[in-house]
């Protein structure tokens, strides 16, 4: 359960490492517990870490998490987990949530984590990252993990907060937020705008021809968005509304578009309304009632080479859904915990249209609504000694794939106060989405089936001394009915067969009394096999992480180094992308001139040249990433701290 108010420290920097590891989370199970108690491998990234490390997006945050890596194709950021990130998959095997609200859209089911993410990073209190199968609690998309972004409360702002930053590529951002109690209602309101011209020129040798500007994309990588957030809460009632609209130029000539035409661009807008009420019933039970509405809009403009010149093609997507959830939590004898619930989601609009403007030609128009209904049960059962059993199961019904049953069974054992062991078995699934089923009807099998993943994981957490902690995980995934693009035509989708991965992760954490912290991690995915017995695309075997922060002046000035190593990866053309290490440096000063925070960050400080594998839609086999860049940021706290 959450800590009583009088037990919560005013500043998270005052927490010791064991205290941080026991900070309540609510994602691995559908109730509050510590990460040590959770029936999964869990990482919590705090606001303190985000600020000290100079993270700009959720993708930056995940890039620093053990077992995770990011691929960027100049349009979207894609999350790789434990050696798996299939190019062009739109993050469909990760479930993304904000305060427990599902964010994967209703058409592509994409988890958007770059500048297209709905919440400003400054409004994040912490991020809960749960690895492993979680369909037993959340249904489709929770295949390899769940990311739950927890936002700040009105009391955390305590008045007006304003932020502004500027950086390389003529990039700027501004934010104005307000948080305070108004007429008994905890009120948080915030708005953010962002703009970036991007690199002036990007060179792609695959287009190195006079007819395509000698491979140079000029002023075609611009990016802009707005974020809006409102949260109103009183006692057990909470209303939240969020909206993001983002437009991005595409400099890569993807999908056969005319290269170096600035009209090639994509726009995404995602908004939701979420109303929930939670109350305690007696001393041992609670009830949660929730209802919500989501709307997703996609507008793509692409220039194609026609028989009589260039033709502008438009691609529109509109997805709308509403849903409700009921959940009951009960404790018996202060030992046993039982959770039961029912979730219903109706995707009543899944409309996609594609046509050429002039001369007009319509290629696609569909709208295939669907729904999901799912009861779930979870329990926590203490056994003899320090053993605990945590089973959960969920049964989803979706008319596209029928009934899907997802069980998970977790064992937990503690040896004294220092050693904690977990063993988790689970099965997760992903239903084919509207894009996969209907966008290429002539090339997609009418019997496209849901993916299934059978996974197991063993964890050992050890506290060697106060503030020094080791976490080790051994895991394996066996995926069946894996959905990929049609190999015969590269259009449409099919169930390829199977994929197996297995690996080992190790993380060391240390926190000193003066506020210095260090996190060192290494992961080795030693098995990555598909149907043909060959390794998978964009799947590094080795990942390394380092985050070290040193106070130059206690609680005032911090210097942080954040580094990631990504091993060799195969491309679609069976070439390889070389391994690389990037180093980022951030200097953070707090309460400069009273209420002003100032930070300066240098990204890819050594100006390392590195590439990410391309996808089916790219002529490029690998896409070069940004070199050295910088950002300077100011935050003014009008209400103090």
Coordinates of C-alpha atoms in Angstrom, one line a residue:
X1 CA 0.0 0.0 0.0
X2 CA 1.2 3.6 -0.5
X3 CA 3.1 5.2 2.3
X4 CA 1.1 7.4 4.7
X5 CA 1.6 11.0 4.0
X6 CA 3.6 11.6 7.2
X7 CA 6.1 8.9 6.1
X8 CA 6.8 10.3 2.7
X9 CA 10.0 12.4 2.5
X10 CA 9.6 15.8 1.0
X11 CA 12.5 15.3 -1.4
X12 CA 13.1 12.0 -3.2
X13 CA 16.8 12.7 -3.1
X14 CA 16.6 12.1 0.7
X15 CA 15.6 8.5 0.1
X16 CA 18.2 5.8 0.4
X17 CA 18.5 3.2 -2.4
X18 CA 16.6 0.5 -0.5
X19 CA 13.8 3.1 0.1
X20 CA 13.7 3.9 -3.6
X21 CA 13.4 0.2 -4.4
X22 CA 10.5 -0.1 -2.0
X23 CA 8.7 3.0 -3.3
X24 CA 5.1 1.9 -4.2
X25 CA 4.3 1.1 -7.8
X26 CA 1.1 -0.1 -9.3
X27 CA 1.9 -1.5 -12.8
X28 CA 3.3 -5.0 -12.3
X29 CA 0.1 -5.8 -10.3
X30 CA -3.2 -4.0 -10.3
X31 CA -2.5 -2.7 -6.7
X32 CA 0.2 -0.8 -5.0
X33 CA 3.3 -2.6 -3.9
X34 CA 7.1 -2.2 -4.0
X35 CA 9.2 -3.2 -6.9
X36 CA 10.8 -5.8 -4.7
X37 CA 7.4 -7.4 -4.1
X38 CA 6.2 -7.1 -7.7
X39 CA 5.8 -10.4 -9.7
X40 CA 8.1 -9.2 -12.5
X41 CA 11.3 -7.4 -13.2
X42 CA 10.6 -3.7 -12.6
X43 CA 12.6 -0.5 -13.2
X44 CA 11.5 2.8 -11.8
X45 CA 12.9 6.0 -13.3
X46 CA 12.3 9.0 -11.1
X47 CA 11.9 12.7 -11.9
X48 CA 15.2 13.3 -10.2
X49 CA 16.9 10.9 -12.6
X50 CA 15.2 12.5 -15.6
X51 CA 16.3 16.0 -14.6
X52 CA 19.8 15.1 -13.8
X53 CA 20.3 13.1 -17.0
X54 CA 18.8 15.8 -19.3
X55 CA 16.3 13.4 -20.9
X56 CA 14.2 15.2 -23.5
X57 CA 11.6 12.5 -24.5
X58 CA 10.3 9.2 -23.2
X59 CA 12.5 7.6 -25.8
X60 CA 15.5 9.1 -24.1
X61 CA 14.3 7.8 -20.7
X62 CA 13.9 4.2 -22.1
X63 CA 17.2 4.4 -23.9
X64 CA 18.9 4.5 -20.5
X65 CA 16.9 1.5 -19.0
X66 CA 18.6 -1.9 -18.8
X67 CA 17.5 -4.3 -21.6
X68 CA 15.9 -1.5 -23.7
X69 CA 17.2 0.3 -26.8
X70 CA 15.8 2.8 -29.3
X71 CA 15.7 2.8 -33.1
X72 CA 14.9 6.1 -34.9
X73 CA 13.9 6.3 -38.6
X74 CA 13.5 10.1 -38.7
X75 CA 9.8 9.7 -38.2
X76 CA 9.1 7.6 -35.1
X77 CA 11.1 6.2 -32.2
X78 CA 10.9 2.4 -31.8
X79 CA 11.4 0.5 -28.6
X80 CA 13.6 -2.6 -28.5
X81 CA 13.3 -4.9 -25.5
X82 CA 15.7 -7.7 -24.6
X83 CA 17.1 -8.1 -28.1
X84 CA 13.9 -7.7 -30.1
X85 CA 12.8 -4.8 -32.3
X86 CA 11.4 -5.7 -35.7
X87 CA 11.8 -2.7 -38.1
X88 CA 8.5 -1.2 -39.1
X89 CA 6.4 -2.8 -36.3
X90 CA 5.3 0.5 -34.7
X91 CA 5.9 -0.6 -31.1
X92 CA 3.0 -2.9 -31.0
X93 CA 4.4 -5.4 -28.5
X94 CA 4.8 -2.8 -25.7
X95 CA 1.8 -1.5 -23.8
X96 CA 2.2 2.2 -23.0
X97 CA 0.0 3.9 -20.4
X98 CA -0.3 7.3 -18.6
X99 CA -1.6 7.0 -15.1
X100 CA -3.0 3.6 -16.0
X101 CA -4.7 4.9 -19.2
X102 CA -3.9 2.9 -22.3
X103 CA -2.1 5.0 -25.0
X104 CA -1.6 2.5 -27.9
X105 CA -3.8 3.9 -30.7
X106 CA -6.8 2.2 -32.1
X107 CA -5.5 1.7 -35.7
X108 CA -1.8 0.9 -35.6
X109 CA -1.7 0.1 -31.9
X110 CA 1.5 2.1 -31.7
X111 CA 3.2 3.1 -28.5
X112 CA 4.5 6.5 -29.3
X113 CA 7.5 7.5 -27.2
X114 CA 9.4 10.2 -29.2
X115 CA 8.2 13.8 -29.6
X116 CA 4.9 12.3 -30.6
X117 CA 4.4 11.1 -26.9
X118 CA 1.4 12.8 -25.3
X119 CA 2.9 14.1 -22.0
X120 CA 5.7 16.7 -21.6
X121 CA 8.7 15.0 -19.9
X122 CA 8.7 17.8 -17.2
X123 CA 5.3 16.6 -16.0
X124 CA 6.5 13.1 -15.3
X125 CA 6.8 12.1 -11.6
X126 CA 8.2 8.7 -12.4
X127 CA 8.1 5.9 -15.0
X128 CA 7.3 2.3 -14.1
X129 CA 8.8 -0.2 -16.6
X130 CA 7.6 -3.8 -16.1
X131 CA 9.3 -6.4 -18.2
X132 CA 7.9 -9.7 -19.3
X133 CA 4.4 -11.0 -20.2
X134 CA 1.5 -8.9 -18.7
X135 CA -1.5 -9.8 -20.9
X136 CA -2.9 -11.6 -17.8
X137 CA -3.6 -8.1 -16.5
X138 CA -3.8 -5.8 -19.5
X139 CA -4.6 -7.9 -22.6
X140 CA -3.2 -7.3 -26.1
X141 CA 0.1 -5.5 -26.7
X142 CA 1.5 -6.4 -23.2
X143 CA 3.9 -9.0 -24.8
X144 CA 7.3 -7.9 -23.7
X145 CA 6.5 -5.3 -21.1
X146 CA 4.4 -2.4 -19.9
X147 CA 5.5 1.2 -19.5
X148 CA 3.3 3.3 -17.2
X149 CA 4.1 7.0 -17.0
X150 CA 2.9 8.5 -13.7
X151 CA 2.3 12.3 -13.9
X152 CA 3.0 14.9 -11.2
X153 CA 0.3 16.1 -8.9
X154 CA -1.0 19.6 -8.4
X155 CA 0.7 19.9 -5.0
X156 CA 4.0 19.0 -6.7
X157 CA 3.9 22.3 -8.7
X158 CA 2.3 24.4 -5.9
X159 CA 1.7 27.3 -8.2
X160 CA 3.0 28.5 -11.6
X161 CA 5.9 26.7 -13.3
X162 CA 7.4 27.9 -16.5
X163 CA 10.1 26.3 -18.7
X164 CA 12.0 27.2 -21.8
X165 CA 14.8 25.5 -23.6
X166 CA 16.8 25.9 -26.9
X167 CA 19.3 23.7 -28.6
X168 CA 20.9 22.4 -31.8
X169 CA 19.0 22.4 -35.2
X170 CA 17.2 25.6 -34.2
X171 CA 15.2 23.7 -31.6
X172 CA 13.0 25.4 -29.0
X173 CA 10.4 24.5 -26.4
X174 CA 8.2 26.4 -24.0
X175 CA 5.9 25.2 -21.2
X176 CA 3.6 26.9 -18.8
X177 CA 2.0 24.9 -16.0
X178 CA -0.2 25.6 -13.0
X179 CA -0.9 23.4 -10.0
X180 CA -2.8 24.2 -6.9
X181 CA -6.0 23.4 -4.9
X182 CA -8.9 25.4 -6.2
X183 CA -12.2 25.2 -4.2
X184 CA -11.1 21.9 -2.8
X185 CA -10.1 20.5 -6.2
X186 CA -6.5 19.6 -6.8
X187 CA -6.0 21.2 -10.2
X188 CA -3.1 20.8 -12.7
X189 CA -3.1 22.6 -16.0
X190 CA -0.3 22.6 -18.5
X191 CA 0.6 23.5 -22.1
X192 CA 3.7 22.9 -24.1
X193 CA 4.8 23.9 -27.6
X194 CA 7.9 22.6 -29.4
X195 CA 9.6 23.3 -32.8
X196 CA 12.7 22.1 -34.5
X197 CA 14.0 22.7 -38.0
X198 CA 16.2 19.6 -37.8
X199 CA 19.5 19.2 -39.6
X200 CA 19.7 21.4 -42.6
X201 CA 21.1 18.6 -44.8
X202 CA 21.0 14.9 -44.5
X203 CA 23.0 12.8 -47.0
X204 CA 21.8 9.3 -48.1
X205 CA 24.1 7.6 -50.6
X206 CA 21.3 5.4 -51.9
X207 CA 19.9 8.6 -53.6
X208 CA 23.2 10.0 -54.8
X209 CA 22.1 11.0 -58.3
X210 CA 21.6 14.4 -59.9
X211 CA 17.9 13.6 -60.3
X212 CA 17.6 13.3 -56.5
X213 CA 19.7 16.2 -55.4
X214 CA 22.8 14.0 -55.2
X215 CA 21.4 12.2 -52.2
X216 CA 21.0 15.4 -50.1
X217 CA 17.7 16.0 -48.3
X218 CA 17.6 19.7 -47.5
X219 CA 15.4 21.3 -44.8
X220 CA 13.1 18.2 -44.8
X221 CA 13.5 17.0 -41.1
X222 CA 11.4 19.6 -39.3
X223 CA 9.4 18.6 -36.2
X224 CA 6.7 20.5 -34.1
X225 CA 4.1 19.6 -31.5
X226 CA 1.9 20.9 -28.8
X227 CA 1.0 19.0 -25.6
X228 CA -2.0 19.9 -23.3
X229 CA -2.8 18.3 -20.0
X230 CA -5.5 18.9 -17.4
X231 CA -5.9 16.8 -14.2
X232 CA -8.6 17.5 -11.6
X233 CA -9.0 15.4 -8.5
X234 CA -10.9 15.5 -5.2
X235 CA -10.8 12.7 -2.7
X236 CA -11.3 9.5 -4.7
X237 CA -12.5 11.2 -7.9
X238 CA -10.1 12.1 -10.7
X239 CA -10.6 13.5 -14.2
X240 CA -7.8 13.7 -16.7
X241 CA -7.7 15.1 -20.2
X242 CA -4.6 15.0 -22.4
X243 CA -3.9 16.0 -26.0
X244 CA -0.8 15.9 -28.3
X245 CA -0.6 17.1 -32.0
X246 CA 2.6 16.6 -33.8
X247 CA 3.7 17.1 -37.4
X248 CA 7.0 15.7 -38.8
X249 CA 8.7 16.1 -42.1
X250 CA 10.1 12.8 -43.6
X251 CA 13.5 13.2 -45.3
X252 CA 14.1 9.5 -46.1
X253 CA 11.9 9.1 -49.1
X254 CA 10.1 6.2 -47.4
X255 CA 7.5 4.1 -49.2
X256 CA 8.8 5.1 -52.6
X257 CA 8.0 8.8 -52.1
X258 CA 9.8 11.4 -54.2
X259 CA 13.1 12.1 -52.4
X260 CA 13.8 15.6 -51.1
X261 CA 10.2 16.9 -51.5
X262 CA 9.3 18.9 -48.4
X263 CA 5.6 18.0 -48.9
X264 CA 6.4 14.5 -47.5
X265 CA 5.2 14.7 -43.9
X266 CA 3.1 12.9 -41.3
X267 CA 0.9 14.3 -38.6
X268 CA -0.4 12.4 -35.5
X269 CA -2.9 13.7 -32.9
X270 CA -4.0 11.7 -29.9
X271 CA -6.3 12.9 -27.1
X272 CA -8.2 11.2 -24.3
X273 CA -10.7 11.9 -21.5
X274 CA -10.4 9.6 -18.4
X275 CA -12.8 9.7 -15.4
X276 CA -12.2 7.4 -12.5
X277 CA -13.5 7.0 -8.9
X278 CA -11.8 4.9 -6.3
X279 CA -12.9 4.4 -2.7
X280 CA -12.2 2.2 0.3
X281 CA -14.8 -0.1 1.6
X282 CA -14.1 -0.8 5.2
X283 CA -10.5 -1.5 6.2
X284 CA -9.8 -4.3 3.8
X285 CA -11.5 -3.6 0.4
X286 CA -11.5 -1.0 -2.3
X287 CA -13.5 -0.4 -5.5
X288 CA -12.4 1.3 -8.7
X289 CA -14.8 2.5 -11.5
X290 CA -13.3 4.0 -14.6
X291 CA -14.6 5.2 -18.0
X292 CA -12.8 6.9 -20.8
X293 CA -12.8 8.1 -24.4
X294 CA -9.9 8.2 -26.9
X295 CA -9.5 9.8 -30.3
X296 CA -6.5 9.2 -32.6
X297 CA -6.0 11.1 -35.9
X298 CA -3.3 10.4 -38.5
X299 CA -2.7 12.6 -41.6
X300 CA 0.0 11.6 -44.1
X301 CA 1.0 13.6 -47.2
X302 CA 3.3 11.9 -49.7
X303 CA 4.5 12.8 -53.1
X304 CA 4.7 10.0 -55.7
X305 CA 6.1 10.0 -59.2
X306 CA 3.3 9.5 -61.6
X307 CA 3.2 9.0 -65.4
X308 CA 2.6 12.7 -66.0
X309 CA 4.6 14.2 -63.1
X310 CA 4.5 14.3 -59.4
X311 CA 1.2 13.3 -57.6
X312 CA 0.3 14.2 -54.1
X313 CA -1.1 11.2 -52.1
X314 CA -3.0 11.6 -48.9
X315 CA -3.4 8.9 -46.2
X316 CA -6.0 9.6 -43.4
X317 CA -6.7 7.5 -40.3
X318 CA -9.3 8.2 -37.7
X319 CA -9.7 6.0 -34.6
X320 CA -12.2 6.5 -31.8
X321 CA -13.0 4.3 -28.8
X322 CA -14.7 4.4 -25.4
X323 CA -14.5 2.0 -22.6
X324 CA -15.1 1.2 -18.9
X325 CA -13.5 -0.8 -16.2
X326 CA -14.7 -2.1 -12.8
X327 CA -12.2 -3.5 -10.3
X328 CA -12.4 -4.7 -6.7
X329 CA -9.5 -5.3 -4.4
X330 CA -9.8 -7.2 -1.1
X331 CA -7.4 -8.2 1.7
X332 CA -8.2 -11.1 4.0
X333 CA -6.5 -11.5 7.3
X334 CA -3.9 -8.9 6.3
X335 CA -2.3 -11.7 4.3
X336 CA -4.2 -12.7 1.3
X337 CA -5.0 -10.2 -1.5
X338 CA -7.6 -10.7 -4.3
X339 CA -8.3 -8.5 -7.3
X340 CA -11.1 -9.1 -9.7
X341 CA -12.2 -6.9 -12.6
X342 CA -13.9 -6.5 -15.9
X343 CA -12.8 -4.3 -18.8
X344 CA -14.7 -3.4 -21.9
X345 CA -13.4 -1.3 -24.8
X346 CA -15.3 -0.5 -28.0
X347 CA -13.2 0.7 -30.9
X348 CA -16.2 2.1 -32.7
X349 CA -14.3 3.9 -35.4
X350 CA -11.2 2.5 -37.3
X351 CA -11.4 4.4 -40.5
X352 CA -8.5 4.7 -43.0
X353 CA -8.6 6.4 -46.5
X354 CA -5.9 6.7 -49.1
X355 CA -6.2 8.6 -52.4
X356 CA -4.4 10.8 -54.9
X357 CA -5.4 14.4 -55.0
X358 CA -5.0 15.3 -58.7
X359 CA -5.9 13.4 -60.8
X360 CA -8.2 11.9 -58.2
X361 CA -7.8 8.2 -57.6
X362 CA -9.1 6.3 -54.6
X363 CA -7.0 3.3 -53.4
X364 CA -8.4 2.4 -50.0
X365 CA -11.4 3.2 -47.8
X366 CA -12.4 1.1 -44.8
X367 CA -13.9 1.3 -41.4
X368 CA -13.9 -1.9 -39.4
X369 CA -15.0 -1.3 -35.7
X370 CA -14.3 -3.9 -33.1
X371 CA -14.5 -4.4 -29.4
X372 CA -12.7 -6.2 -26.5
X373 CA -14.4 -7.6 -23.4
X374 CA -12.2 -9.2 -20.7
X375 CA -12.6 -10.4 -17.1
X376 CA -9.5 -10.8 -15.0
X377 CA -8.5 -12.2 -11.6
X378 CA -5.3 -11.7 -9.6
X379 CA -4.3 -12.9 -6.2
X380 CA -1.4 -12.8 -3.7
X381 CA -1.1 -15.9 -1.5
X382 CA 1.6 -16.2 1.2
X383 CA 2.9 -19.7 1.7
X384 CA 5.1 -21.2 4.3
X385 CA 8.0 -19.1 5.5
X386 CA 8.9 -16.3 3.1
X387 CA 7.4 -17.9 0.0
X388 CA 4.6 -16.2 -1.8
X389 CA 2.5 -17.2 -4.8
X390 CA 1.0 -14.6 -7.2
X391 CA -1.2 -16.1 -9.9
X392 CA -3.3 -14.0 -12.4
X393 CA -5.4 -14.8 -15.4
X394 CA -7.4 -12.8 -18.0
X395 CA -9.7 -13.9 -20.7
X396 CA -10.1 -11.6 -23.7
X397 CA -12.8 -11.8 -26.3
X398 CA -12.2 -10.0 -29.6
X399 CA -14.4 -10.9 -32.6
X400 CA -11.3 -10.8 -34.9
X401 CA -9.5 -13.6 -33.1
X402 CA -12.0 -15.1 -30.7
X403 CA -11.2 -16.0 -27.1
X404 CA -7.6 -15.5 -25.8
X405 CA -6.6 -16.8 -22.3
X406 CA -3.5 -15.3 -20.7
X407 CA -2.2 -16.8 -17.4
X408 CA 0.7 -15.7 -15.3
X409 CA 2.2 -17.5 -12.3
X410 CA 4.8 -15.9 -10.1
X411 CA 6.7 -17.2 -7.0
X412 CA 8.6 -15.0 -4.6
X413 CA 11.0 -15.9 -1.9
X414 CA 13.1 -13.8 0.4
X415 CA 16.2 -14.9 2.3
X416 CA 16.5 -12.5 5.2
X417 CA 16.4 -8.8 4.3
X418 CA 19.0 -8.8 1.6
X419 CA 18.2 -11.5 -0.9
X420 CA 15.0 -11.6 -2.9
X421 CA 14.1 -14.2 -5.6
X422 CA 11.4 -14.3 -8.2
X423 CA 10.3 -17.0 -10.7
X424 CA 7.7 -16.0 -13.3
X425 CA 5.9 -18.0 -16.0
X426 CA 3.4 -16.3 -18.3
X427 CA 1.7 -16.3 -21.7
X428 CA 0.9 -13.0 -23.5
X429 CA -0.6 -12.2 -26.8
X430 CA -1.1 -9.5 -29.5
X431 CA -4.1 -9.4 -31.7
X432 CA -3.6 -8.3 -35.3
X433 CA -4.5 -4.6 -35.6
X434 CA -6.7 -2.8 -38.1
X435 CA -3.6 -1.7 -40.2
X436 CA -2.3 -5.2 -40.5
X437 CA -5.7 -6.7 -41.3
X438 CA -7.2 -4.2 -43.8
X439 CA -4.6 -1.8 -45.2
X440 CA -3.3 -4.3 -47.8
X441 CA -6.3 -6.6 -48.3
X442 CA -5.0 -8.1 -51.5
X443 CA -1.8 -9.2 -49.8
X444 CA -2.9 -10.1 -46.3
X445 CA -4.2 -13.5 -45.3
X446 CA -7.9 -13.5 -44.2
X447 CA -6.9 -15.9 -41.5
X448 CA -4.3 -13.7 -39.8
X449 CA -4.0 -15.0 -36.2
X450 CA -3.0 -13.5 -32.9
X451 CA 0.6 -13.8 -31.8
X452 CA 1.3 -15.8 -28.6
X453 CA 4.4 -15.5 -26.4
X454 CA 5.3 -18.1 -23.8
X455 CA 7.8 -16.6 -21.4
X456 CA 9.6 -17.4 -18.2
X457 CA 12.0 -15.3 -16.0
X458 CA 14.1 -15.7 -12.9
X459 CA 15.3 -12.8 -10.8
X460 CA 17.7 -12.4 -8.0
X461 CA 18.0 -9.0 -6.2
X462 CA 20.7 -8.6 -3.5
X463 CA 21.5 -5.7 -1.2
X464 CA 25.2 -6.0 -0.4
X465 CA 25.4 -3.0 1.9
X466 CA 23.2 0.1 2.5
X467 CA 23.0 1.8 -0.8
X468 CA 24.7 -0.9 -2.9
X469 CA 22.3 -3.2 -4.9
X470 CA 22.6 -5.9 -7.5
X471 CA 19.8 -7.2 -9.7
X472 CA 20.1 -10.1 -12.1
X473 CA 17.5 -11.6 -14.5
X474 CA 17.5 -14.7 -16.7
X475 CA 14.7 -14.8 -19.2
X476 CA 13.4 -16.7 -22.3
X477 CA 10.6 -15.9 -24.8
X478 CA 9.0 -18.3 -27.3
X479 CA 6.8 -16.4 -29.7
X480 CA 4.4 -18.2 -32.2
X481 CA 2.3 -16.9 -35.1
X482 CA 4.7 -14.0 -35.3
X483 CA 3.2 -11.3 -37.7
X484 CA 5.5 -9.9 -40.3
X485 CA 5.3 -8.3 -43.8
X486 CA 4.5 -10.6 -46.6
X487 CA 7.8 -11.9 -47.9
X488 CA 6.6 -12.5 -51.5
X489 CA 5.4 -8.9 -52.1
X490 CA 6.7 -6.8 -49.0
X491 CA 3.1 -5.7 -48.8
X492 CA 0.5 -7.1 -46.5
X493 CA 1.1 -9.3 -43.5
X494 CA 1.3 -13.0 -42.6
X495 CA 2.0 -15.2 -39.6
X496 CA 5.6 -16.2 -40.1
X497 CA 5.9 -18.9 -37.5
X498 CA 8.1 -18.7 -34.4
X499 CA 10.8 -16.7 -32.7
X500 CA 12.9 -17.6 -29.7
X501 CA 15.0 -15.3 -27.5
X502 CA 16.8 -15.9 -24.2
X503 CA 19.2 -13.8 -22.3
X504 CA 20.8 -12.4 -19.1
X505 CA 20.6 -9.0 -17.5
X506 CA 22.7 -7.6 -14.6
X507 CA 22.4 -4.2 -13.0
X508 CA 24.5 -2.6 -10.2
X509 CA 23.2 0.4 -8.4
X510 CA 24.9 2.6 -5.8
X511 CA 23.7 5.7 -3.9
X512 CA 26.0 7.6 -1.6
X513 CA 24.9 9.8 1.4
X514 CA 26.0 13.0 -0.4
X515 CA 23.5 12.3 -3.2
X516 CA 25.9 10.8 -5.7
X517 CA 24.4 7.8 -7.7
X518 CA 25.7 5.3 -10.1
X519 CA 23.9 2.7 -12.3
X520 CA 25.9 0.2 -14.4
X521 CA 24.1 -2.5 -16.4
X522 CA 24.9 -5.2 -19.0
X523 CA 22.6 -7.5 -20.9
X524 CA 23.4 -10.4 -23.2
X525 CA 20.6 -11.9 -25.4
X526 CA 22.4 -15.1 -26.2
X527 CA 19.6 -16.7 -28.2
X528 CA 17.8 -15.0 -31.1
X529 CA 16.4 -17.5 -33.5
X530 CA 13.5 -17.5 -36.0
X531 CA 12.0 -20.2 -38.2
X532 CA 15.1 -20.4 -40.4
X533 CA 17.5 -20.7 -37.4
X534 CA 19.1 -17.4 -38.3
X535 CA 19.4 -14.4 -36.1
X536 CA 16.7 -11.6 -36.2
X537 CA 17.0 -8.2 -37.7
X538 CA 17.9 -5.2 -35.5
X539 CA 18.6 -7.5 -32.5
X540 CA 21.8 -6.7 -30.6
X541 CA 23.2 -9.4 -28.4
X542 CA 25.0 -7.0 -26.1
X543 CA 23.7 -3.8 -24.4
X544 CA 25.6 -1.7 -21.8
X545 CA 24.3 1.2 -19.7
X546 CA 26.1 3.7 -17.4
X547 CA 24.5 6.6 -15.5
X548 CA 26.6 8.3 -12.9
X549 CA 25.7 11.6 -11.2
X550 CA 27.9 13.6 -8.8
X551 CA 26.9 16.6 -6.7
X552 CA 29.3 19.4 -7.2
X553 CA 27.4 21.3 -4.5
X554 CA 25.0 19.4 -2.2
X555 CA 21.4 19.4 -3.6
X556 CA 22.3 22.4 -5.8
X557 CA 24.6 21.5 -8.7
X558 CA 24.9 18.0 -10.3
X559 CA 27.1 16.7 -13.1
X560 CA 25.8 13.5 -14.8
X561 CA 27.2 11.2 -17.5
X562 CA 24.7 9.0 -19.3
X563 CA 26.2 6.4 -21.7
X564 CA 24.7 3.5 -23.8
X565 CA 26.5 0.8 -25.7
X566 CA 24.6 -1.2 -28.4
X567 CA 26.1 -4.2 -30.0
X568 CA 26.2 -5.3 -33.6
X569 CA 22.8 -5.6 -35.4
X570 CA 21.8 -7.2 -38.7
X571 CA 19.9 -5.3 -41.3
X572 CA 17.2 -6.4 -43.7
X573 CA 19.8 -6.8 -46.5
X574 CA 21.8 -9.1 -44.2
X575 CA 24.5 -6.5 -43.7
X576 CA 25.5 -5.4 -40.2
X577 CA 25.3 -2.1 -38.3
X578 CA 28.5 -1.6 -36.3
X579 CA 28.3 -1.4 -32.5
X580 CA 28.6 2.0 -30.9
X581 CA 28.8 3.9 -27.7
X582 CA 27.2 7.3 -27.1
X583 CA 28.1 9.6 -24.2
X584 CA 25.8 12.4 -22.9
X585 CA 26.7 15.0 -20.3
X586 CA 24.4 17.2 -18.3
X587 CA 25.1 19.9 -15.7
X588 CA 22.1 20.8 -13.6
X589 CA 21.9 23.7 -11.2
X590 CA 19.0 24.2 -8.8
X591 CA 17.6 27.4 -7.2
X592 CA 19.8 29.7 -9.2
X593 CA 18.8 33.2 -8.3
X594 CA 16.1 31.8 -6.0
X595 CA 13.5 29.8 -7.9
X596 CA 15.3 29.2 -11.2
X597 CA 16.8 25.8 -12.4
X598 CA 19.3 25.8 -15.1
X599 CA 20.6 22.8 -17.0
X600 CA 23.0 22.3 -20.0
X601 CA 23.3 19.0 -21.9
X602 CA 25.7 17.7 -24.5
X603 CA 24.4 14.7 -26.4
X604 CA 26.6 12.3 -28.3
X605 CA 29.4 14.4 -26.9
X606 CA 32.2 12.5 -28.8
X607 CA 30.3 13.1 -32.1
X608 CA 30.1 9.3 -32.7
X609 CA 29.0 8.3 -36.2
X610 CA 26.4 5.5 -35.9
X611 CA 23.5 4.0 -37.7
X612 CA 20.2 2.3 -37.1
X613 CA 18.8 -0.5 -39.4
X614 CA 16.1 0.7 -41.9
X615 CA 12.7 -1.0 -42.4
X616 CA 10.9 -2.4 -45.4
X617 CA 9.7 1.1 -46.4
X618 CA 13.2 2.5 -46.7
X619 CA 15.6 2.3 -49.7
X620 CA 18.3 2.9 -47.1
X621 CA 19.6 -0.3 -45.5
X622 CA 20.8 1.8 -42.5
X623 CA 20.0 5.3 -41.4
X624 CA 22.6 7.6 -40.0
X625 CA 21.8 9.2 -36.6
X626 CA 22.6 12.7 -35.3
X627 CA 26.1 13.7 -34.3
X628 CA 26.9 16.0 -31.4
X629 CA 24.1 18.3 -30.2
X630 CA 23.3 20.5 -27.2
X631 CA 20.4 21.9 -25.2
X632 CA 20.1 24.7 -22.6
X633 CA 17.1 24.7 -20.3
X634 CA 15.5 27.0 -17.7
X635 CA 12.7 26.2 -15.3
X636 CA 11.1 28.8 -13.0
X637 CA 9.2 27.6 -10.0
X638 CA 6.7 30.4 -9.2
X639 CA 5.3 28.5 -6.2
X640 CA 8.7 27.5 -4.8
X641 CA 9.5 23.9 -3.9

